[in-house]
Coordinates of C-alpha atoms in Angstrom, one line a residue:
Chain A
X1 CA 34.0 30.2 39.2
X2 CA 37.0 29.9 36.5
X3 CA 38.6 27.2 38.5
X4 CA 35.4 25.0 38.6
X5 CA 35.1 25.4 34.9
X6 CA 38.6 24.1 34.3
X7 CA 38.2 21.2 36.6
X8 CA 34.9 20.1 34.7
X9 CA 36.8 20.3 31.5
X10 CA 39.6 18.3 33.0
X11 CA 37.2 15.6 34.2
X12 CA 35.6 15.0 30.9
X13 CA 38.0 13.9 28.0
X14 CA 39.0 16.5 25.5
X15 CA 37.2 14.6 22.9
X16 CA 33.8 14.6 24.8
X17 CA 34.0 18.4 25.1
X18 CA 34.5 18.7 21.4
X19 CA 31.7 16.4 20.3
X20 CA 28.2 15.7 21.3
X21 CA 27.8 14.7 25.1
X22 CA 27.1 11.0 25.6
X23 CA 23.6 11.8 26.8
X24 CA 22.6 13.6 23.6
X25 CA 24.2 10.8 21.5
X26 CA 22.1 8.3 23.5
X27 CA 19.0 10.3 23.0
X28 CA 19.7 10.8 19.3
X29 CA 20.2 7.1 18.7
X30 CA 17.2 5.7 20.8
X31 CA 14.6 8.2 20.7
X32 CA 13.8 8.2 16.8
X33 CA 13.3 4.4 17.0
X34 CA 10.9 4.7 20.0
X35 CA 9.0 7.4 18.3
X36 CA 8.8 5.5 15.0
X37 CA 7.4 2.5 16.9
X38 CA 4.9 4.7 18.7
X39 CA 3.7 6.4 15.7
X40 CA 3.4 3.3 13.5
X41 CA 2.5 0.5 16.1
X42 CA 1.0 2.2 19.2
X43 CA -0.9 4.9 17.7
X44 CA -2.8 2.7 15.3
X45 CA -3.9 0.5 18.4
X46 CA -5.2 3.7 20.2
X47 CA -7.0 4.6 17.0
X48 CA -8.5 1.0 16.7
X49 CA -9.3 1.0 20.5
X50 CA -11.6 4.0 19.7
X51 CA -13.3 2.2 16.9
X52 CA -13.9 -0.9 19.0
X53 CA -16.5 1.0 20.9
X54 CA -18.5 2.0 17.7
X55 CA -20.5 0.4 15.0
X56 CA -18.3 1.9 12.3
X57 CA -18.3 0.2 8.8
X58 CA -15.2 1.2 6.7
X59 CA -17.2 0.3 3.5
X60 CA -19.8 2.9 4.0
X61 CA -19.7 6.6 4.5
X62 CA -22.2 6.5 7.4
X63 CA -20.8 8.1 10.7
X64 CA -19.6 5.7 13.4
X65 CA -22.1 5.6 16.4
X66 CA -20.9 4.9 19.9
X67 CA -22.1 1.8 21.0
X68 CA -20.1 1.4 24.4
X69 CA -19.1 -2.2 25.3
X70 CA -21.7 -3.8 22.9
X71 CA -19.1 -5.2 20.5
X72 CA -17.2 -6.8 23.3
X73 CA -20.4 -8.4 24.8
X74 CA -21.6 -9.6 21.5
X75 CA -18.2 -11.1 20.6
X76 CA -17.7 -12.8 24.0
X77 CA -21.5 -14.2 23.7
X78 CA -20.8 -15.3 20.1
X79 CA -20.5 -19.2 20.0
X80 CA -19.1 -18.8 16.5
X81 CA -16.1 -16.7 17.8
X82 CA -15.6 -19.1 20.5
X83 CA -15.3 -22.1 18.1
X84 CA -12.8 -20.1 16.3
X85 CA -10.8 -19.9 19.4
X86 CA -11.3 -23.6 20.1
X87 CA -10.0 -24.4 16.6
X88 CA -6.9 -22.1 17.1
X89 CA -6.2 -23.8 20.4
X90 CA -6.5 -27.2 18.8
X91 CA -4.3 -26.1 15.9
X92 CA -1.6 -24.6 18.3
X93 CA -1.5 -28.0 20.3
X94 CA -1.3 -30.2 17.3
X95 CA 1.2 -28.2 15.4
X96 CA 3.5 -27.2 18.4
X97 CA 3.5 -30.8 19.8
X98 CA 4.1 -32.1 16.3
X99 CA 6.9 -29.8 16.0
X100 CA 8.5 -30.7 19.3
X101 CA 8.4 -34.4 18.5
X102 CA 9.8 -34.1 15.0
X103 CA 12.3 -31.5 15.8
X104 CA 13.7 -32.7 19.0
X105 CA 13.7 -36.4 17.4
X106 CA 15.7 -35.2 14.4
X107 CA 18.0 -33.2 16.5
X108 CA 18.7 -36.3 18.7
X109 CA 19.5 -38.2 15.5
X110 CA 21.7 -35.5 14.3
X111 CA 23.6 -35.1 17.6
X112 CA 26.4 -37.3 16.5
X113 CA 29.4 -37.6 14.2
X114 CA 27.8 -37.6 10.9
X115 CA 29.5 -37.0 7.5
X116 CA 28.4 -33.7 6.1
X117 CA 26.5 -32.8 9.1
X118 CA 26.8 -29.1 8.5
X119 CA 25.4 -29.5 5.0
X120 CA 22.5 -31.7 6.1
X121 CA 21.6 -29.4 9.0
X122 CA 21.5 -26.5 6.7
X123 CA 19.3 -28.3 4.2
X124 CA 16.9 -29.3 7.0
X125 CA 16.4 -25.7 8.1
X126 CA 15.5 -24.5 4.6
X127 CA 11.6 -25.0 5.0
X128 CA 11.4 -22.5 7.9
X129 CA 13.1 -19.6 5.9
X130 CA 10.7 -19.9 3.0
X131 CA 7.5 -17.8 2.5
X132 CA 4.5 -19.6 4.2
X133 CA 2.1 -18.2 1.6
X134 CA 4.0 -19.1 -1.5
X135 CA 5.0 -22.6 -0.2
X136 CA 1.8 -23.2 1.4
X137 CA 0.1 -22.7 -1.9
X138 CA 2.2 -25.2 -3.5
X139 CA 1.1 -27.8 -0.9
X140 CA -2.1 -27.7 -2.3
X141 CA -0.8 -29.5 -5.3
X142 CA 1.0 -31.9 -2.9
X143 CA -2.4 -32.6 -1.0
X144 CA -4.4 -32.8 -4.3
X145 CA -6.7 -35.9 -4.0
X146 CA -6.2 -37.1 -7.6
X147 CA -2.7 -36.2 -8.6
X148 CA -0.9 -35.2 -5.3
X149 CA 2.3 -36.9 -4.6
X150 CA 1.4 -37.2 -0.9
X151 CA -1.4 -39.6 -1.5
X152 CA 0.7 -41.5 -4.3
X153 CA 3.7 -41.8 -1.8
X154 CA 1.5 -43.0 1.0
X155 CA -0.9 -45.1 -1.1
X156 CA -3.9 -43.2 0.0
X157 CA -5.8 -43.3 -3.2
X158 CA -8.0 -40.2 -3.4
X159 CA -7.9 -39.2 0.1
X160 CA -9.3 -35.8 0.7
X161 CA -6.9 -33.6 2.8
X162 CA -8.0 -30.0 2.4
X163 CA -11.7 -30.4 1.4
X164 CA -12.7 -32.8 4.1
X165 CA -13.9 -30.7 7.0
X166 CA -12.5 -33.2 9.5
X167 CA -9.1 -33.4 7.9
X168 CA -8.5 -29.7 6.9
X169 CA -7.0 -28.4 10.1
X170 CA -4.8 -31.6 10.5
X171 CA -3.4 -31.0 6.9
X172 CA -2.7 -27.3 7.6
X173 CA -0.9 -28.4 10.9
X174 CA 1.0 -31.0 8.9
X175 CA 2.4 -28.4 6.6
X176 CA 3.1 -26.2 9.7
X177 CA 5.0 -29.0 11.2
X178 CA 7.0 -29.4 8.1
X179 CA 7.9 -25.8 8.0
X180 CA 8.7 -25.3 11.7
X181 CA 10.1 -28.5 12.9
X182 CA 13.5 -27.3 11.8
X183 CA 13.3 -24.5 14.2
X184 CA 12.7 -26.8 17.1
X185 CA 15.5 -29.0 15.7
X186 CA 17.9 -25.8 15.6
X187 CA 17.2 -24.9 19.0
X188 CA 17.4 -28.5 20.3
X189 CA 20.8 -28.9 18.7
X190 CA 22.1 -26.0 20.5
X191 CA 20.9 -27.4 23.7
X192 CA 22.1 -31.1 23.0
X193 CA 25.5 -29.8 22.2
X194 CA 25.9 -27.7 25.4
X195 CA 25.4 -31.0 27.5
X196 CA 28.7 -31.7 29.1
X197 CA 30.1 -34.9 27.7
X198 CA 31.6 -36.0 31.0
X199 CA 28.0 -36.6 32.3
X200 CA 27.3 -39.3 29.6
X201 CA 30.7 -40.9 30.4
X202 CA 29.8 -40.9 34.1
X203 CA 26.4 -42.4 33.4
X204 CA 28.1 -45.0 31.1
X205 CA 30.5 -45.9 33.9
X206 CA 27.8 -46.4 36.2
X207 CA 26.1 -48.7 33.6
X208 CA 23.0 -46.4 33.2
X209 CA 20.6 -47.5 30.5
X210 CA 19.7 -45.2 27.6
X211 CA 16.3 -44.4 28.9
X212 CA 17.8 -43.4 32.3
X213 CA 20.4 -41.3 30.6
X214 CA 17.9 -39.7 28.4
X215 CA 15.3 -38.8 31.0
X216 CA 17.9 -37.9 33.9
X217 CA 20.6 -36.1 31.9
X218 CA 19.6 -35.3 28.3
X219 CA 16.1 -34.1 28.8
X220 CA 16.5 -32.0 31.9
X221 CA 19.5 -30.1 30.5
X222 CA 17.9 -29.4 27.2
X223 CA 14.4 -28.5 28.8
X224 CA 15.1 -24.7 29.2
X225 CA 16.0 -24.2 25.5
X226 CA 13.0 -26.4 24.5
X227 CA 10.9 -24.3 26.5
X228 CA 11.9 -21.2 24.5
X229 CA 11.2 -23.1 21.4
X230 CA 7.6 -24.2 22.7
X231 CA 6.7 -20.7 23.7
X232 CA 7.9 -19.1 20.7
X233 CA 6.2 -21.5 18.5
X234 CA 2.9 -21.2 20.6
X235 CA 2.8 -17.5 20.0
X236 CA 3.5 -17.9 16.1
X237 CA 1.0 -20.7 15.8
X238 CA -1.6 -18.6 17.7
X239 CA -1.0 -15.8 15.0
X240 CA -1.1 -18.2 12.1
X241 CA -2.9 -16.6 9.1
X242 CA -1.1 -17.2 5.8
X243 CA -1.0 -20.9 5.7
X244 CA -4.5 -21.7 6.8
X245 CA -5.9 -18.9 4.8
X246 CA -4.3 -20.1 1.5
X247 CA -4.6 -23.8 2.0
X248 CA -8.3 -24.2 2.8
X249 CA -11.7 -22.5 3.2
X250 CA -13.2 -25.1 5.5
X251 CA -15.0 -23.4 8.4
X252 CA -13.5 -26.2 10.6
X253 CA -10.1 -24.7 9.9
X254 CA -11.1 -21.1 10.4
X255 CA -8.4 -19.8 12.9
X256 CA -9.1 -16.8 14.9
X257 CA -6.9 -14.6 12.5
X258 CA -8.9 -15.6 9.6
X259 CA -12.1 -14.8 11.4
X260 CA -10.7 -11.4 12.1
X261 CA -9.7 -10.9 8.7
X262 CA -13.0 -11.8 7.2
X263 CA -14.8 -9.6 9.8
X264 CA -12.5 -6.6 9.0
X265 CA -12.0 -6.8 5.3
X266 CA -14.9 -8.9 3.8
X267 CA -17.8 -8.3 6.0
X268 CA -16.5 -4.8 6.7
X269 CA -17.6 -4.9 10.6
X270 CA -14.8 -2.5 11.3
X271 CA -16.0 -1.5 14.7
X272 CA -16.5 -5.2 15.9
X273 CA -13.4 -6.3 14.3
X274 CA -11.4 -3.7 16.2
X275 CA -13.0 -5.2 19.4
X276 CA -12.0 -8.8 18.4
X277 CA -8.6 -7.6 17.6
X278 CA -8.2 -6.1 21.2
X279 CA -9.2 -9.6 22.6
X280 CA -6.7 -11.3 20.5
X281 CA -3.9 -8.6 21.3
X282 CA -4.5 -9.2 25.1
X283 CA -3.9 -12.9 24.7
X284 CA -0.8 -12.4 22.6
X285 CA 0.6 -9.8 25.1
X286 CA 0.0 -12.3 27.8
X287 CA 2.0 -15.0 26.1
X288 CA 4.8 -12.5 25.0
X289 CA 5.1 -11.6 28.7
X290 CA 5.7 -15.0 29.7
X291 CA 8.1 -15.4 26.9
X292 CA 10.2 -12.5 27.8
X293 CA 10.2 -13.2 31.6
X294 CA 11.4 -16.9 30.6
X295 CA 14.1 -15.4 28.3
X296 CA 15.5 -13.3 30.8
X297 CA 15.5 -15.8 33.3
X298 CA 17.3 -18.3 30.9
X299 CA 19.8 -15.5 30.0
X300 CA 20.8 -15.0 33.6
X301 CA 22.1 -18.3 34.0
Chain B
X1 CA 35.0 -38.8 21.7
X2 CA 38.0 -40.9 22.5
X3 CA 35.8 -43.4 24.5
X4 CA 35.7 -46.8 23.4
X5 CA 32.3 -47.7 21.7
X6 CA 30.6 -50.8 22.0
X7 CA 29.6 -52.6 18.8
X8 CA 25.8 -51.9 19.4
X9 CA 26.5 -48.2 19.8
X10 CA 28.2 -48.2 16.3
X11 CA 25.2 -50.2 15.0
X12 CA 22.8 -47.5 16.3
X13 CA 25.0 -44.7 14.8
X14 CA 24.6 -46.3 11.5
X15 CA 20.8 -46.6 11.8
X16 CA 20.7 -42.9 12.8
X17 CA 22.7 -41.8 9.9
X18 CA 20.3 -43.6 7.6
X19 CA 17.3 -42.1 9.5
X20 CA 18.8 -38.6 9.1
X21 CA 19.1 -39.1 5.4
X22 CA 15.6 -40.5 5.0
X23 CA 14.2 -37.4 7.1
X24 CA 16.3 -35.0 5.0
X25 CA 14.9 -36.5 1.8
X26 CA 11.3 -36.2 3.1
X27 CA 11.8 -32.6 4.2
X28 CA 13.3 -31.6 0.9
X29 CA 10.9 -33.4 -1.2
X30 CA 8.3 -30.4 -1.3
X31 CA 11.0 -28.0 -2.4
X32 CA 12.4 -30.5 -4.9
X33 CA 8.8 -30.9 -6.2
X34 CA 8.6 -27.1 -6.7
X35 CA 11.8 -27.1 -8.5
X36 CA 11.1 -29.9 -10.7
X37 CA 7.6 -28.8 -11.7
X38 CA 9.0 -25.4 -12.6
X39 CA 10.8 -27.2 -15.5
X40 CA 8.1 -29.5 -16.7
X41 CA 5.8 -29.4 -19.7
X42 CA 2.3 -28.8 -18.5
X43 CA 0.9 -32.2 -19.3
X44 CA 3.5 -33.9 -17.0
X45 CA 2.8 -31.6 -14.0
X46 CA -0.3 -33.5 -12.9
X47 CA 0.1 -37.1 -13.7
X48 CA -0.3 -40.2 -11.7
X49 CA 2.1 -41.8 -11.1
X50 CA 4.0 -38.5 -10.8
X51 CA 6.6 -37.8 -13.4
X52 CA 10.0 -37.8 -12.1
X53 CA 12.3 -38.3 -15.2
X54 CA 11.4 -35.7 -18.1
X55 CA 13.0 -33.6 -20.5
X56 CA 13.3 -30.3 -18.7
X57 CA 11.8 -27.3 -20.3
X58 CA 12.1 -23.4 -20.1
X59 CA 8.5 -22.9 -21.2
X60 CA 7.0 -22.5 -17.7
X61 CA 9.3 -19.4 -17.2
X62 CA 8.4 -17.9 -20.6
X63 CA 4.8 -18.3 -19.7
X64 CA 5.4 -16.8 -16.2
X65 CA 6.7 -13.7 -17.8
X66 CA 4.2 -13.1 -20.5
X67 CA 0.4 -12.8 -21.2
X68 CA -0.8 -15.6 -23.3
X69 CA -3.8 -16.8 -25.3
X70 CA -5.2 -20.0 -26.6
X71 CA -4.1 -20.9 -30.3
X72 CA -7.3 -21.5 -32.3
X73 CA -5.3 -23.3 -35.0
X74 CA -1.8 -24.4 -34.9
X75 CA 0.7 -22.0 -36.3
X76 CA 1.8 -22.5 -40.1
X77 CA 5.2 -23.7 -40.6
X78 CA 6.3 -20.1 -41.7
X79 CA 5.0 -18.6 -38.5
X80 CA 6.7 -21.2 -36.5
X81 CA 10.0 -20.7 -38.3
X82 CA 9.9 -17.0 -38.0
X83 CA 9.1 -17.1 -34.1
X84 CA 11.9 -16.6 -31.7
X85 CA 12.7 -19.8 -29.6
X86 CA 10.9 -18.4 -26.6
X87 CA 7.7 -18.2 -28.5
X88 CA 8.0 -21.6 -30.0
X89 CA 8.0 -23.3 -26.6
X90 CA 4.7 -21.6 -25.9
X91 CA 3.4 -22.7 -29.4
X92 CA 4.2 -26.2 -28.3
X93 CA 1.7 -25.9 -25.3
X94 CA -1.0 -24.8 -27.6
X95 CA -0.8 -21.1 -26.8
X96 CA 0.6 -17.9 -28.2
X97 CA 2.1 -14.8 -26.7
X98 CA -0.2 -11.8 -26.7
X99 CA 1.1 -8.7 -28.4
X100 CA -0.1 -5.2 -28.6
X101 CA -0.9 -3.3 -31.8
X102 CA 2.7 -2.5 -32.3
X103 CA 3.8 -6.0 -31.9
X104 CA 5.2 -5.5 -28.5
X105 CA 5.1 -8.5 -26.1
X106 CA 2.8 -8.1 -23.3
X107 CA 4.4 -8.9 -19.9
X108 CA 2.4 -10.8 -17.3
X109 CA 1.8 -9.4 -13.8
X110 CA 4.8 -11.4 -12.4
X111 CA 7.7 -9.2 -13.3
X112 CA 6.3 -6.1 -11.7
X113 CA 5.2 -7.9 -8.5
X114 CA 8.8 -9.3 -8.2
X115 CA 10.2 -5.8 -8.6
X116 CA 7.9 -4.5 -6.0
X117 CA 8.9 -7.3 -3.7
X118 CA 12.7 -6.3 -4.2
X119 CA 11.8 -2.5 -3.8
X120 CA 10.0 -2.8 -0.6
X121 CA 12.2 -5.5 1.0
X122 CA 15.5 -3.8 0.3
X123 CA 14.3 -0.3 1.4
X124 CA 12.6 -1.4 4.6
X125 CA 15.7 -3.6 5.2
X126 CA 18.0 -0.5 4.9
X127 CA 15.8 1.7 7.2
X128 CA 15.2 -1.0 9.9
X129 CA 18.9 -2.1 10.1
X130 CA 20.1 1.5 10.0
X131 CA 17.8 2.7 12.8
X132 CA 18.2 -0.6 14.7
X133 CA 22.1 -0.4 14.8
X134 CA 22.1 3.1 16.4
X135 CA 19.3 2.1 18.9
X136 CA 21.2 -1.0 19.8
X137 CA 24.4 0.7 20.2
X138 CA 22.4 3.3 22.4
X139 CA 21.1 0.4 24.6
X140 CA 24.3 -1.5 24.7
X141 CA 26.6 1.4 25.8
X142 CA 24.7 4.0 27.8
X143 CA 22.5 3.7 30.8
X144 CA 18.9 4.0 29.8
X145 CA 16.2 4.5 32.5
X146 CA 13.8 1.6 32.3
X147 CA 16.0 -0.3 29.8
X148 CA 14.2 -3.6 30.3
X149 CA 10.7 -2.1 29.9
X150 CA 11.7 -0.2 26.8
X151 CA 13.3 -3.3 25.2
X152 CA 10.1 -5.2 26.0
X153 CA 7.9 -2.5 24.5
X154 CA 10.2 -2.7 21.3
X155 CA 9.8 -6.6 21.1
X156 CA 6.1 -6.4 21.8
X157 CA 5.4 -4.4 18.8
X158 CA 6.7 -7.2 16.8
X159 CA 4.6 -9.9 18.5
X160 CA 1.3 -8.4 17.5
X161 CA -0.6 -10.4 14.9
X162 CA -0.4 -8.6 11.5
X163 CA -4.2 -8.5 11.0
X164 CA -4.6 -6.7 14.4
X165 CA -2.2 -4.0 13.3
X166 CA -3.4 -4.0 9.7
X167 CA -7.1 -3.0 10.6
X168 CA -6.3 0.5 11.8
X169 CA -3.3 0.9 9.5
X170 CA -5.7 0.2 6.5
X171 CA -8.0 3.0 7.9
X172 CA -5.2 5.4 8.4
X173 CA -3.5 4.7 5.1
X174 CA -7.0 5.2 3.3
X175 CA -7.2 8.6 5.1
X176 CA -3.8 9.8 3.8
X177 CA -3.7 7.9 0.5
X178 CA -0.9 5.4 1.4
X179 CA -2.9 2.4 0.4
X180 CA -1.4 0.3 -2.4
X181 CA 1.8 2.4 -2.3
X182 CA 5.4 1.3 -2.0
X183 CA 6.0 3.7 0.9
X184 CA 3.0 2.4 2.9
X185 CA 4.4 -1.2 2.8
X186 CA 8.0 0.1 3.4
X187 CA 6.8 1.9 6.6
X188 CA 4.9 -1.1 7.9
X189 CA 7.9 -3.6 7.1
X190 CA 10.3 -1.3 8.8
X191 CA 8.3 -0.9 11.9
X192 CA 7.9 -4.7 11.8
X193 CA 11.6 -5.3 11.5
X194 CA 13.0 -2.6 13.5
X195 CA 12.3 -4.3 16.9
X196 CA 13.9 -7.4 15.6
X197 CA 17.0 -5.5 14.3
X198 CA 17.3 -3.6 17.8
X199 CA 17.3 -7.0 19.7
X200 CA 19.6 -8.8 17.4
X201 CA 22.0 -6.0 17.0
X202 CA 22.1 -5.3 20.7
X203 CA 23.5 -8.8 21.1
X204 CA 26.1 -8.1 18.6
X205 CA 27.1 -4.7 20.1
X206 CA 27.4 -6.2 23.6
X207 CA 30.0 -8.4 22.0
X208 CA 32.2 -5.7 20.9
X209 CA 34.6 -4.9 23.8
X210 CA 34.0 -1.3 25.2
X211 CA 37.7 -0.9 25.5
X212 CA 38.0 -0.4 21.8
X213 CA 36.1 2.8 21.9
X214 CA 37.6 3.8 25.1
X215 CA 41.0 3.6 23.6
X216 CA 39.7 5.7 20.7
X217 CA 38.2 8.2 23.0
X218 CA 41.5 8.6 24.8
X219 CA 43.2 9.1 21.5
X220 CA 41.0 12.1 20.9
X221 CA 38.1 10.6 18.8
X222 CA 34.7 12.0 19.6
X223 CA 31.9 9.5 20.6
X224 CA 30.5 9.7 17.1
X225 CA 33.9 9.2 15.4
X226 CA 34.6 6.3 17.6
X227 CA 31.1 4.8 16.8
X228 CA 31.4 5.1 13.0
X229 CA 35.2 4.3 12.7
X230 CA 35.6 1.7 15.5
X231 CA 32.4 0.2 16.4
X232 CA 30.6 -0.1 13.0
X233 CA 33.4 -1.9 11.2
X234 CA 33.6 -4.3 14.2
X235 CA 29.9 -4.9 13.8
X236 CA 29.9 -5.5 10.1
X237 CA 29.1 -9.2 10.3
X238 CA 26.2 -8.7 12.6
X239 CA 24.8 -5.9 10.6
X240 CA 25.0 -8.2 7.4
X241 CA 23.4 -11.2 9.2
X242 CA 20.6 -8.9 10.7
X243 CA 20.0 -7.3 7.2
X244 CA 19.6 -10.7 5.6
X245 CA 17.1 -11.5 8.4
X246 CA 15.2 -8.4 7.8
X247 CA 15.2 -8.9 4.1
X248 CA 13.9 -12.4 4.3
X249 CA 11.1 -11.3 6.6
X250 CA 10.0 -8.5 4.5
X251 CA 10.4 -10.6 1.3
X252 CA 8.2 -13.3 2.5
X253 CA 5.5 -11.3 4.4
X254 CA 2.0 -12.1 3.2
X255 CA -0.8 -10.6 5.4
X256 CA 0.0 -6.9 5.2
X257 CA 0.7 -7.1 1.5
X258 CA -2.7 -8.8 1.0
X259 CA -4.7 -6.2 2.9
X260 CA -2.7 -3.0 1.9
X261 CA -1.8 -3.6 -1.8
X262 CA -3.8 -4.9 -4.7
X263 CA -2.1 -3.7 -7.9
X264 CA 0.4 -1.0 -8.2
X265 CA 2.4 -1.9 -5.1
X266 CA 1.4 -5.5 -4.8
X267 CA 4.4 -7.8 -3.8
X268 CA 4.8 -11.4 -5.1
X269 CA 3.4 -13.3 -1.9
X270 CA -0.2 -12.2 -2.4
X271 CA 0.1 -12.2 -6.3
X272 CA 1.4 -15.8 -6.7
X273 CA -1.7 -17.4 -4.9
X274 CA -4.2 -15.1 -6.8
X275 CA -3.1 -16.8 -10.0
X276 CA -4.9 -20.0 -8.8
X277 CA -8.2 -19.0 -10.1
X278 CA -11.3 -21.1 -10.5
X279 CA -10.3 -23.5 -13.3
X280 CA -7.5 -25.9 -13.4
X281 CA -4.4 -23.8 -12.7
X282 CA -1.2 -24.4 -14.8
X283 CA 0.9 -25.6 -11.9
X284 CA 4.2 -25.4 -14.0
X285 CA 3.8 -21.6 -14.1
X286 CA 3.0 -21.3 -10.5
X287 CA 6.0 -23.6 -9.8
X288 CA 8.3 -21.3 -11.9
X289 CA 7.0 -18.2 -10.1
X290 CA 7.5 -20.0 -6.7
X291 CA 10.9 -21.2 -7.7
X292 CA 12.2 -17.7 -8.7
X293 CA 10.7 -16.3 -5.6
X294 CA 12.3 -18.9 -3.3
X295 CA 15.7 -18.7 -4.9
X296 CA 17.1 -15.6 -3.2
X297 CA 15.9 -16.9 0.2
X298 CA 17.5 -20.3 -0.2
X299 CA 20.8 -18.7 -1.2
X300 CA 20.6 -16.4 1.8
X301 CA 19.9 -19.3 4.1
X302 CA 23.3 -21.0 3.1
X303 CA 25.1 -17.6 3.7
X304 CA 23.4 -17.3 7.0
X305 CA 23.9 -20.9 8.1
X306 CA 26.2 -19.9 11.1
X307 CA 23.8 -17.1 12.4
X308 CA 20.5 -18.9 12.0
X309 CA 20.1 -19.9 15.6
X310 CA 20.8 -16.6 16.9
X311 CA 18.4 -14.8 14.4
X312 CA 15.6 -17.0 14.8
X313 CA 15.6 -16.8 18.7
X314 CA 15.9 -13.0 18.6
X315 CA 19.5 -13.2 19.8
X316 CA 18.4 -15.1 23.0
X317 CA 20.7 -18.0 22.1
X318 CA 24.1 -17.0 21.0
X319 CA 26.2 -20.4 21.2

């Protein structure tokens, strides 16, 4: 008995015997965070799952009645909600494609020896660090039909950006492209600088044209990192609330999170909004899952 | 790049440099416009053609911080002479500063909202980065069962749309009286930033060689001592970068603040848009408020410039 105890002590270091064991340190470091996230992120979701089966309205004191799947059925049969999803899809496509084109294009331009390149890059990255809500508000002035600088600079007269139902969504997307192209640019620059120079030299020796070089060397090698940018921006664009909510109240620009906000906090249809929140949640988790799988694949390389 | 360049390549390079400059000017134009409007007299803020050259004024900032009312008649020369400089600039715009019965200047809603933003952002950053650093170390150094799943769980809490989380949180906060309180927002922002901080810090922890601590353990340090005396100082840069990112996220956050606060704990992002009422807004005051609000973030962006890639990709791309 005594001998085994001594060997156990010998095997672990003196220090380990003195302080906490590694396992208790691990638990001490990890478990509080997991608990915190469960209490403040998962528990609320369980709470709202319960409400999603009721006709609860947070604005009244009336007790909630269990209505089963009624909320989900109503929502999925509501053409209004479907149109919100369609608007969101349109918005995601316009803004992500726009960001991809502008961001990657600027990165291609920047990917050479340029005086003050570091400073220019940092300045270009500034928009994405700023508050969407606060800067978005100021874009209202820029878009103003009578005294906005955008119409003045482009010579568009009194073109209606935000109050024209056809234009509003594009205007929001344009601001989003301004804010988030820098993000695509940042990732593209990292991808471009990782392309081995000798590939370009080899292509030059073979007298490959610029198009061939771009489509056969640059694009395939930058594609994985561009993909990260696209998935990340898709997820964020899908969730967009601040910018669209502040810039316009046009129904044609009512994204799904704005519909959700109005349902929950203006119409006070709490039960139904919980159901809609769950539908949105499942969609976001699906995109997140793809994103994380892809991240792990890229990391392995 | 010692390779010989053809003249067409050099020509293209020049075109590209000009294009980059043009793009930079276009991208910075909205920010420049905010900054310049913040120093304009009100009548020059909304002119066609836009006013580019003007005598800068401090009056938008005085107006930003004070309550004002319209002047019915212009001040008498005596009143004007007796007024301090910051009141004169308001007189010039046809307004006067509101005072209470004892003659004390009445503040506008802005300073308290700015303070709320500072309190909430700083406190939640300390909590998120503190907890995140410990957890990241745990994931980085010890074997954790189902590590990939746990890390995915941690990340997924961040990916939820804010409004989705806000609905149940609003009901729960109302039940326990945390609505419109600093603590309520601090908890939300801590939870929101915690996942980010774990992911980013894990990357920084992974980069610190294990041998450092092992050497310390051999020298008789306990694991805790090794963590505090060896690992934390090594991770200082990473901790600072993570903290700045968390601060910026909390500082900029709008949706939670809009839903969870309305007066006492309201932060600047929902307050600034609420100033644009039905009538013609005074854009110089909004610009001044926006300018002050954006300033810390702009400074931090310059300090962070070498970590932006890593932070914005959740530590996925390290370079």
